[in-house]
Amino acid sequence: MKRVILFGAPGAGKGTQADMLEEKYGYKKISTGDLIRAEVAAKTHVGLEVKAIMEAGELVPDKTIIEILKKRLNQNDIVRANGYIMDGFPRTRPQAEELSRMEVDHEMAIYLNIVDEDVVVKRLMSRLTCSNCGAIFNVENNPPQKAGQCDFCAGPLRQRADDNEETIRKRIRVYRQQTQPVIDYYREKGLLHEIDASGSVEDIGEKLGQVMR
Ligand code: AMP
């Protein structure tokens, strides 16, 4: 079993690139953000508990997210896969420590680095997400074939509740304070590859492909 961890600020392109890696290598994408949004949409006990936290751009408690992740990792499609790609986990040091207790044969971490904060703010403000399958589009640089409709499942495209400027800036602050130290932890372990993620979707995909070889 292989584990690929994608790091990067909100808007760095983790979700889009994880979708592409899933298609290319057959690894399963696990987005903890998608898992949380599914709980919120289904109005489960957990979903109701974390809705406000998520919409404020803050992190849900480690214990909650770890439980949700473990449940997902135990599902058959993941257990049978050759590997999985983590999009949005770990985001804190305790999450990273928990993840390293879940052993795999191979592990790599890739940091999609963007220095200019305005680039990610702009990307997120023009992002559209399919409310049915979670596919990601961007009105500016990765538009759907038909306006407002998902290319893959024809579901309706919406702006995420947390993709507004105020919440985006908050998420970037949270990322700097809580997630940047986790990236250093993987760097110290010698597992980190860093790529410049300020270019186009294809550009970043190309660089990722080189690192994955
Ligand atoms: P994302 O889709 O990765 O941007 O995540 C959206 C939101 O879900 C985040 O702003 C958090 O509120 C929550 N979330 C996702 N992953 C995690 C995580 N690993 N730890 C804590 N909160 C998370």
PDB file of C-alpha atoms and ligand atoms in Angstrom:
ATOM      1  CA  MET A   1       0.000   0.000   0.000  1.00  0.00           C
ATOM      2  CA  LYS A   2       1.326   3.413  -0.966  1.00  0.00           C
ATOM      3  CA  ARG A   3       0.382   6.711   0.654  1.00  0.00           C
ATOM      4  CA  VAL A   4       0.838  10.040  -1.088  1.00  0.00           C
ATOM      5  CA  ILE A   5       0.226  13.105   1.066  1.00  0.00           C
ATOM      6  CA  LEU A   6      -0.478  16.398  -0.690  1.00  0.00           C
ATOM      7  CA  PHE A   7       0.329  19.533   1.256  1.00  0.00           C
ATOM      8  CA  GLY A   8      -0.305  23.135   0.334  1.00  0.00           C
ATOM      9  CA  ALA A   9      -2.309  26.226   1.216  1.00  0.00           C
ATOM     10  CA  PRO A  10      -6.028  26.287   0.451  1.00  0.00           C
ATOM     11  CA  GLY A  11      -6.205  26.903  -3.300  1.00  0.00           C
ATOM     12  CA  ALA A  12      -2.779  25.408  -4.053  1.00  0.00           C
ATOM     13  CA  GLY A  13      -4.476  22.764  -6.211  1.00  0.00           C
ATOM     14  CA  LYS A  14      -4.433  19.686  -3.926  1.00  0.00           C
ATOM     15  CA  GLY A  15      -7.961  18.553  -4.799  1.00  0.00           C
ATOM     16  CA  THR A  16      -7.594  19.034  -8.558  1.00  0.00           C
ATOM     17  CA  GLN A  17      -4.224  17.284  -8.641  1.00  0.00           C
ATOM     18  CA  ALA A  18      -5.452  14.444  -6.397  1.00  0.00           C
ATOM     19  CA  ASP A  19      -8.277  13.844  -8.905  1.00  0.00           C
ATOM     20  CA  MET A  20      -5.707  13.647 -11.689  1.00  0.00           C
ATOM     21  CA  LEU A  21      -3.425  11.289  -9.745  1.00  0.00           C
ATOM     22  CA  GLU A  22      -6.415   9.080  -9.004  1.00  0.00           C
ATOM     23  CA  GLU A  23      -7.134   8.803 -12.698  1.00  0.00           C
ATOM     24  CA  LYS A  24      -3.513   8.307 -13.716  1.00  0.00           C
ATOM     25  CA  TYR A  25      -2.303   5.823 -11.084  1.00  0.00           C
ATOM     26  CA  GLY A  26      -5.515   4.310  -9.770  1.00  0.00           C
ATOM     27  CA  TYR A  27      -4.780   5.427  -6.224  1.00  0.00           C
ATOM     28  CA  LYS A  28      -7.858   6.467  -4.272  1.00  0.00           C
ATOM     29  CA  LYS A  29      -8.266  10.109  -3.315  1.00  0.00           C
ATOM     30  CA  ILE A  30      -9.241  10.760   0.273  1.00  0.00           C
ATOM     31  CA  SER A  31     -10.288  14.347   0.893  1.00  0.00           C
ATOM     32  CA  THR A  32     -11.124  14.978   4.535  1.00  0.00           C
ATOM     33  CA  GLY A  33     -12.841  18.206   3.436  1.00  0.00           C
ATOM     34  CA  ASP A  34     -15.166  16.153   1.178  1.00  0.00           C
ATOM     35  CA  LEU A  35     -15.816  13.715   4.031  1.00  0.00           C
ATOM     36  CA  ILE A  36     -16.733  16.593   6.340  1.00  0.00           C
ATOM     37  CA  ARG A  37     -18.952  18.256   3.711  1.00  0.00           C
ATOM     38  CA  ALA A  38     -20.778  14.935   3.206  1.00  0.00           C
ATOM     39  CA  GLU A  39     -21.454  14.741   6.968  1.00  0.00           C
ATOM     40  CA  VAL A  40     -22.738  18.331   6.949  1.00  0.00           C
ATOM     41  CA  ALA A  41     -24.957  17.725   3.896  1.00  0.00           C
ATOM     42  CA  ALA A  42     -26.420  14.557   5.444  1.00  0.00           C
ATOM     43  CA  LYS A  43     -27.029  16.453   8.722  1.00  0.00           C
ATOM     44  CA  THR A  44     -25.472  13.660  10.775  1.00  0.00           C
ATOM     45  CA  HIS A  45     -24.683  14.215  14.446  1.00  0.00           C
ATOM     46  CA  VAL A  46     -21.043  14.981  13.545  1.00  0.00           C
ATOM     47  CA  GLY A  47     -22.124  17.133  10.596  1.00  0.00           C
ATOM     48  CA  LEU A  48     -24.296  19.346  12.771  1.00  0.00           C
ATOM     49  CA  GLU A  49     -21.493  19.640  15.303  1.00  0.00           C
ATOM     50  CA  VAL A  50     -18.838  20.813  12.824  1.00  0.00           C
ATOM     51  CA  LYS A  51     -20.846  22.862  10.286  1.00  0.00           C
ATOM     52  CA  ALA A  52     -20.214  26.234  11.929  1.00  0.00           C
ATOM     53  CA  ILE A  53     -16.525  25.485  12.516  1.00  0.00           C
ATOM     54  CA  MET A  54     -16.023  24.601   8.858  1.00  0.00           C
ATOM     55  CA  GLU A  55     -17.934  27.597   7.592  1.00  0.00           C
ATOM     56  CA  ALA A  56     -15.841  29.872   9.807  1.00  0.00           C
ATOM     57  CA  GLY A  57     -12.680  28.507   8.143  1.00  0.00           C
ATOM     58  CA  GLU A  58     -11.398  26.836  11.305  1.00  0.00           C
ATOM     59  CA  LEU A  59     -10.203  23.275  11.805  1.00  0.00           C
ATOM     60  CA  VAL A  60     -12.568  20.679  13.205  1.00  0.00           C
ATOM     61  CA  PRO A  61     -11.206  18.897  16.304  1.00  0.00           C
ATOM     62  CA  ASP A  62      -8.456  16.318  15.704  1.00  0.00           C
ATOM     63  CA  LYS A  63     -10.442  13.554  17.415  1.00  0.00           C
ATOM     64  CA  THR A  64     -13.437  14.083  15.107  1.00  0.00           C
ATOM     65  CA  ILE A  65     -11.470  14.193  11.872  1.00  0.00           C
ATOM     66  CA  ILE A  66      -9.322  11.197  12.842  1.00  0.00           C
ATOM     67  CA  GLU A  67     -12.438   9.123  13.534  1.00  0.00           C
ATOM     68  CA  ILE A  68     -13.952  10.080  10.176  1.00  0.00           C
ATOM     69  CA  LEU A  69     -10.701   9.251   8.379  1.00  0.00           C
ATOM     70  CA  LYS A  70     -10.311   5.861  10.080  1.00  0.00           C
ATOM     71  CA  LYS A  71     -13.833   4.919   9.073  1.00  0.00           C
ATOM     72  CA  ARG A  72     -13.027   5.790   5.449  1.00  0.00           C
ATOM     73  CA  LEU A  73      -9.705   3.901   5.484  1.00  0.00           C
ATOM     74  CA  ASN A  74     -11.537   0.754   6.550  1.00  0.00           C
ATOM     75  CA  GLN A  75     -13.885   0.790   3.582  1.00  0.00           C
ATOM     76  CA  ASN A  76     -13.366  -1.956   1.015  1.00  0.00           C
ATOM     77  CA  ASP A  77     -12.394   0.175  -1.977  1.00  0.00           C
ATOM     78  CA  ILE A  78      -9.516   1.663   0.011  1.00  0.00           C
ATOM     79  CA  VAL A  79      -8.417  -1.587   1.620  1.00  0.00           C
ATOM     80  CA  ARG A  80      -8.223  -3.182  -1.839  1.00  0.00           C
ATOM     81  CA  ALA A  81      -6.495  -0.232  -3.566  1.00  0.00           C
ATOM     82  CA  ASN A  82      -2.771  -0.076  -4.379  1.00  0.00           C
ATOM     83  CA  GLY A  83      -2.575   3.209  -2.622  1.00  0.00           C
ATOM     84  CA  TYR A  84      -4.309   6.364  -1.556  1.00  0.00           C
ATOM     85  CA  ILE A  85      -3.762  10.107  -1.855  1.00  0.00           C
ATOM     86  CA  MET A  86      -4.439  12.316   1.120  1.00  0.00           C
ATOM     87  CA  ASP A  87      -5.925  15.712   0.281  1.00  0.00           C
ATOM     88  CA  GLY A  88      -6.256  17.870   3.379  1.00  0.00           C
ATOM     89  CA  PHE A  89      -4.865  15.524   6.030  1.00  0.00           C
ATOM     90  CA  PRO A  90      -2.811  15.772   8.209  1.00  0.00           C
ATOM     91  CA  ARG A  91      -3.288  19.437   9.106  1.00  0.00           C
ATOM     92  CA  THR A  92      -1.955  19.428  12.669  1.00  0.00           C
ATOM     93  CA  ARG A  93       0.939  17.753  14.433  1.00  0.00           C
ATOM     94  CA  PRO A  94      -1.294  15.304  16.400  1.00  0.00           C
ATOM     95  CA  GLN A  95      -2.959  14.295  13.108  1.00  0.00           C
ATOM     96  CA  ALA A  96       0.466  13.647  11.552  1.00  0.00           C
ATOM     97  CA  GLU A  97       1.494  11.536  14.530  1.00  0.00           C
ATOM     98  CA  GLU A  98      -1.726   9.538  14.308  1.00  0.00           C
ATOM     99  CA  LEU A  99      -1.212   8.992  10.572  1.00  0.00           C
ATOM    100  CA  SER A 100       2.308   7.691  11.042  1.00  0.00           C
ATOM    101  CA  ARG A 101       0.883   5.028  13.353  1.00  0.00           C
ATOM    102  CA  MET A 102      -1.187   3.769  10.390  1.00  0.00           C
ATOM    103  CA  GLU A 103       1.639   2.008   8.608  1.00  0.00           C
ATOM    104  CA  VAL A 104       2.008   1.669   4.824  1.00  0.00           C
ATOM    105  CA  ASP A 105       4.707   0.137   2.590  1.00  0.00           C
ATOM    106  CA  HIS A 106       5.637   3.397   0.865  1.00  0.00           C
ATOM    107  CA  GLU A 107       4.955   6.967   1.809  1.00  0.00           C
ATOM    108  CA  MET A 108       5.711  10.260   0.116  1.00  0.00           C
ATOM    109  CA  ALA A 109       4.651  13.831   0.809  1.00  0.00           C
ATOM    110  CA  ILE A 110       4.403  16.490  -1.873  1.00  0.00           C
ATOM    111  CA  TYR A 111       4.233  20.164  -1.044  1.00  0.00           C
ATOM    112  CA  LEU A 112       2.421  22.324  -3.602  1.00  0.00           C
ATOM    113  CA  ASN A 113       4.033  25.607  -2.710  1.00  0.00           C
ATOM    114  CA  ILE A 114       2.619  29.016  -3.603  1.00  0.00           C
ATOM    115  CA  VAL A 115       4.329  32.068  -2.234  1.00  0.00           C
ATOM    116  CA  ASP A 116       1.857  34.752  -3.344  1.00  0.00           C
ATOM    117  CA  GLU A 117      -1.283  34.685  -1.159  1.00  0.00           C
ATOM    118  CA  ASP A 118      -3.287  36.695  -3.708  1.00  0.00           C
ATOM    119  CA  VAL A 119      -2.912  33.877  -6.258  1.00  0.00           C
ATOM    120  CA  VAL A 120      -4.723  31.397  -4.005  1.00  0.00           C
ATOM    121  CA  VAL A 121      -7.388  33.907  -2.959  1.00  0.00           C
ATOM    122  CA  LYS A 122      -8.142  34.571  -6.613  1.00  0.00           C
ATOM    123  CA  ARG A 123      -8.243  30.860  -7.447  1.00  0.00           C
ATOM    124  CA  LEU A 124     -10.616  30.037  -4.609  1.00  0.00           C
ATOM    125  CA  MET A 125     -12.963  32.910  -5.367  1.00  0.00           C
ATOM    126  CA  SER A 126     -13.454  31.588  -8.895  1.00  0.00           C
ATOM    127  CA  ARG A 127     -13.689  27.904  -7.878  1.00  0.00           C
ATOM    128  CA  LEU A 128     -16.842  25.887  -8.446  1.00  0.00           C
ATOM    129  CA  THR A 129     -17.471  22.514  -6.839  1.00  0.00           C
ATOM    130  CA  CYS A 130     -19.972  19.860  -7.905  1.00  0.00           C
ATOM    131  CA  SER A 131     -22.482  19.412  -5.108  1.00  0.00           C
ATOM    132  CA  ASN A 132     -23.041  15.835  -6.216  1.00  0.00           C
ATOM    133  CA  CYS A 133     -19.591  14.276  -6.871  1.00  0.00           C
ATOM    134  CA  GLY A 134     -17.231  16.939  -5.503  1.00  0.00           C
ATOM    135  CA  ALA A 135     -15.411  17.534  -8.833  1.00  0.00           C
ATOM    136  CA  ILE A 136     -13.582  20.854  -8.933  1.00  0.00           C
ATOM    137  CA  PHE A 137     -13.738  23.501 -11.679  1.00  0.00           C
ATOM    138  CA  ASN A 138     -12.617  27.074 -12.034  1.00  0.00           C
ATOM    139  CA  VAL A 139     -14.452  29.716 -14.022  1.00  0.00           C
ATOM    140  CA  GLU A 140     -11.164  31.390 -14.956  1.00  0.00           C
ATOM    141  CA  ASN A 141      -8.801  28.560 -15.864  1.00  0.00           C
ATOM    142  CA  ASN A 142     -10.626  25.211 -15.742  1.00  0.00           C
ATOM    143  CA  PRO A 143     -14.240  25.913 -16.744  1.00  0.00           C
ATOM    144  CA  PRO A 144     -16.896  23.207 -17.099  1.00  0.00           C
ATOM    145  CA  GLN A 145     -18.052  22.407 -20.646  1.00  0.00           C
ATOM    146  CA  LYS A 146     -21.539  23.614 -19.822  1.00  0.00           C
ATOM    147  CA  ALA A 147     -21.965  26.544 -17.422  1.00  0.00           C
ATOM    148  CA  GLY A 148     -23.164  25.503 -13.969  1.00  0.00           C
ATOM    149  CA  GLN A 149     -23.055  21.773 -14.723  1.00  0.00           C
ATOM    150  CA  CYS A 150     -20.528  19.095 -13.779  1.00  0.00           C
ATOM    151  CA  ASP A 151     -18.713  17.490 -16.752  1.00  0.00           C
ATOM    152  CA  PHE A 152     -18.631  14.110 -14.995  1.00  0.00           C
ATOM    153  CA  CYS A 153     -22.033  13.606 -13.394  1.00  0.00           C
ATOM    154  CA  ALA A 154     -24.109  16.601 -14.637  1.00  0.00           C
ATOM    155  CA  GLY A 155     -24.631  17.638 -11.003  1.00  0.00           C
ATOM    156  CA  PRO A 156     -25.087  21.325 -10.136  1.00  0.00           C
ATOM    157  CA  LEU A 157     -21.917  23.406  -9.590  1.00  0.00           C
ATOM    158  CA  ARG A 158     -21.843  25.673  -6.571  1.00  0.00           C
ATOM    159  CA  GLN A 159     -19.462  27.946  -4.736  1.00  0.00           C
ATOM    160  CA  ARG A 160     -18.402  26.397  -1.420  1.00  0.00           C
ATOM    161  CA  ALA A 161     -19.755  28.138   1.687  1.00  0.00           C
ATOM    162  CA  ASP A 162     -16.169  28.799   2.830  1.00  0.00           C
ATOM    163  CA  ASP A 163     -14.944  30.183  -0.527  1.00  0.00           C
ATOM    164  CA  ASN A 164     -15.584  33.853   0.275  1.00  0.00           C
ATOM    165  CA  GLU A 165     -12.744  36.313   0.748  1.00  0.00           C
ATOM    166  CA  GLU A 166     -13.009  36.711   4.524  1.00  0.00           C
ATOM    167  CA  THR A 167     -13.119  32.959   5.189  1.00  0.00           C
ATOM    168  CA  ILE A 168     -10.411  32.250   2.624  1.00  0.00           C
ATOM    169  CA  ARG A 169      -8.023  34.656   4.399  1.00  0.00           C
ATOM    170  CA  LYS A 170      -8.903  33.031   7.723  1.00  0.00           C
ATOM    171  CA  ARG A 171      -8.190  29.554   6.277  1.00  0.00           C
ATOM    172  CA  ILE A 172      -4.811  30.754   5.035  1.00  0.00           C
ATOM    173  CA  ARG A 173      -3.959  32.064   8.526  1.00  0.00           C
ATOM    174  CA  VAL A 174      -5.002  28.748  10.089  1.00  0.00           C
ATOM    175  CA  TYR A 175      -2.915  26.929   7.495  1.00  0.00           C
ATOM    176  CA  ARG A 176       0.168  29.027   8.301  1.00  0.00           C
ATOM    177  CA  GLN A 177      -0.177  28.543  12.032  1.00  0.00           C
ATOM    178  CA  GLN A 178      -1.191  24.899  12.247  1.00  0.00           C
ATOM    179  CA  THR A 179      -0.247  23.114   9.022  1.00  0.00           C
ATOM    180  CA  GLN A 180       3.098  24.683   8.037  1.00  0.00           C
ATOM    181  CA  PRO A 181       4.799  23.041  11.054  1.00  0.00           C
ATOM    182  CA  VAL A 182       3.477  19.666   9.858  1.00  0.00           C
ATOM    183  CA  ILE A 183       5.181  20.199   6.506  1.00  0.00           C
ATOM    184  CA  ASP A 184       8.461  20.789   8.363  1.00  0.00           C
ATOM    185  CA  TYR A 185       7.888  17.519  10.240  1.00  0.00           C
ATOM    186  CA  TYR A 186       7.752  15.605   6.921  1.00  0.00           C
ATOM    187  CA  ARG A 187      10.753  17.534   5.596  1.00  0.00           C
ATOM    188  CA  GLU A 188      12.756  16.499   8.648  1.00  0.00           C
ATOM    189  CA  LYS A 189      11.728  12.885   8.071  1.00  0.00           C
ATOM    190  CA  GLY A 190      13.161  13.165   4.524  1.00  0.00           C
ATOM    191  CA  LEU A 191       9.801  12.375   2.901  1.00  0.00           C
ATOM    192  CA  LEU A 192       9.018  15.774   1.387  1.00  0.00           C
ATOM    193  CA  HIS A 193       9.144  16.810  -2.279  1.00  0.00           C
ATOM    194  CA  GLU A 194       8.453  20.442  -3.004  1.00  0.00           C
ATOM    195  CA  ILE A 195       7.081  21.862  -6.244  1.00  0.00           C
ATOM    196  CA  ASP A 196       6.113  25.337  -7.392  1.00  0.00           C
ATOM    197  CA  ALA A 197       2.316  25.363  -7.695  1.00  0.00           C
ATOM    198  CA  SER A 198       1.770  28.865  -9.044  1.00  0.00           C
ATOM    199  CA  GLY A 199       1.330  27.749 -12.686  1.00  0.00           C
ATOM    200  CA  SER A 200      -1.534  26.162 -14.624  1.00  0.00           C
ATOM    201  CA  VAL A 201      -3.258  22.881 -13.754  1.00  0.00           C
ATOM    202  CA  GLU A 202      -1.271  21.138 -16.549  1.00  0.00           C
ATOM    203  CA  ASP A 203       1.981  22.714 -15.404  1.00  0.00           C
ATOM    204  CA  ILE A 204       1.576  21.478 -11.843  1.00  0.00           C
ATOM    205  CA  GLY A 205       0.434  18.054 -13.107  1.00  0.00           C
ATOM    206  CA  GLU A 206       3.614  17.759 -15.147  1.00  0.00           C
ATOM    207  CA  LYS A 207       5.828  18.569 -12.166  1.00  0.00           C
ATOM    208  CA  LEU A 208       3.908  16.137  -9.985  1.00  0.00           C
ATOM    209  CA  GLY A 209       4.350  13.404 -12.595  1.00  0.00           C
ATOM    210  CA  GLN A 210       8.128  13.887 -12.427  1.00  0.00           C
ATOM    211  CA  VAL A 211       8.131  13.588  -8.646  1.00  0.00           C
ATOM    212  CA  MET A 212       5.913  10.483  -8.699  1.00  0.00           C
ATOM    213  CA  ARG A 213       8.207   8.586 -11.088  1.00  0.00           C
TER     214      ARG A 213
HETATM  215  P1  AMP B   1     -10.768  21.455   2.477  1.00  0.00           P
HETATM  216  O1  AMP B   1     -11.832  20.899   1.585  1.00  0.00           O
HETATM  217  O2  AMP B   1      -9.565  20.570   2.570  1.00  0.00           O
HETATM  218  O3  AMP B   1     -10.422  22.882   2.152  1.00  0.00           O
HETATM  219  O4  AMP B   1     -11.399  21.473   3.950  1.00  0.00           O
HETATM  220  C1  AMP B   1     -12.528  22.249   4.255  1.00  0.00           C
HETATM  221  C2  AMP B   1     -12.700  22.378   5.749  1.00  0.00           C
HETATM  222  O5  AMP B   1     -12.942  21.086   6.327  1.00  0.00           O
HETATM  223  C3  AMP B   1     -11.512  22.935   6.499  1.00  0.00           C
HETATM  224  O6  AMP B   1     -11.443  24.351   6.467  1.00  0.00           O
HETATM  225  C4  AMP B   1     -11.784  22.391   7.908  1.00  0.00           C
HETATM  226  O7  AMP B   1     -12.820  23.114   8.542  1.00  0.00           O
HETATM  227  C5  AMP B   1     -12.310  20.996   7.613  1.00  0.00           C
HETATM  228  N1  AMP B   1     -11.192  20.012   7.517  1.00  0.00           N
HETATM  229  C6  AMP B   1     -10.819  19.290   6.423  1.00  0.00           C
HETATM  230  N2  AMP B   1      -9.766  18.514   6.694  1.00  0.00           N
HETATM  231  C7  AMP B   1      -9.446  18.743   7.990  1.00  0.00           C
HETATM  232  C8  AMP B   1      -8.433  18.262   8.864  1.00  0.00           C
HETATM  233  N3  AMP B   1      -7.518  17.377   8.464  1.00  0.00           N
HETATM  234  N4  AMP B   1      -8.423  18.728  10.140  1.00  0.00           N
HETATM  235  C9  AMP B   1      -9.329  19.612  10.572  1.00  0.00           C
HETATM  236  N5  AMP B   1     -10.299  20.133   9.805  1.00  0.00           N
HETATM  237  C10 AMP B   1     -10.366  19.703   8.519  1.00  0.00           C
END
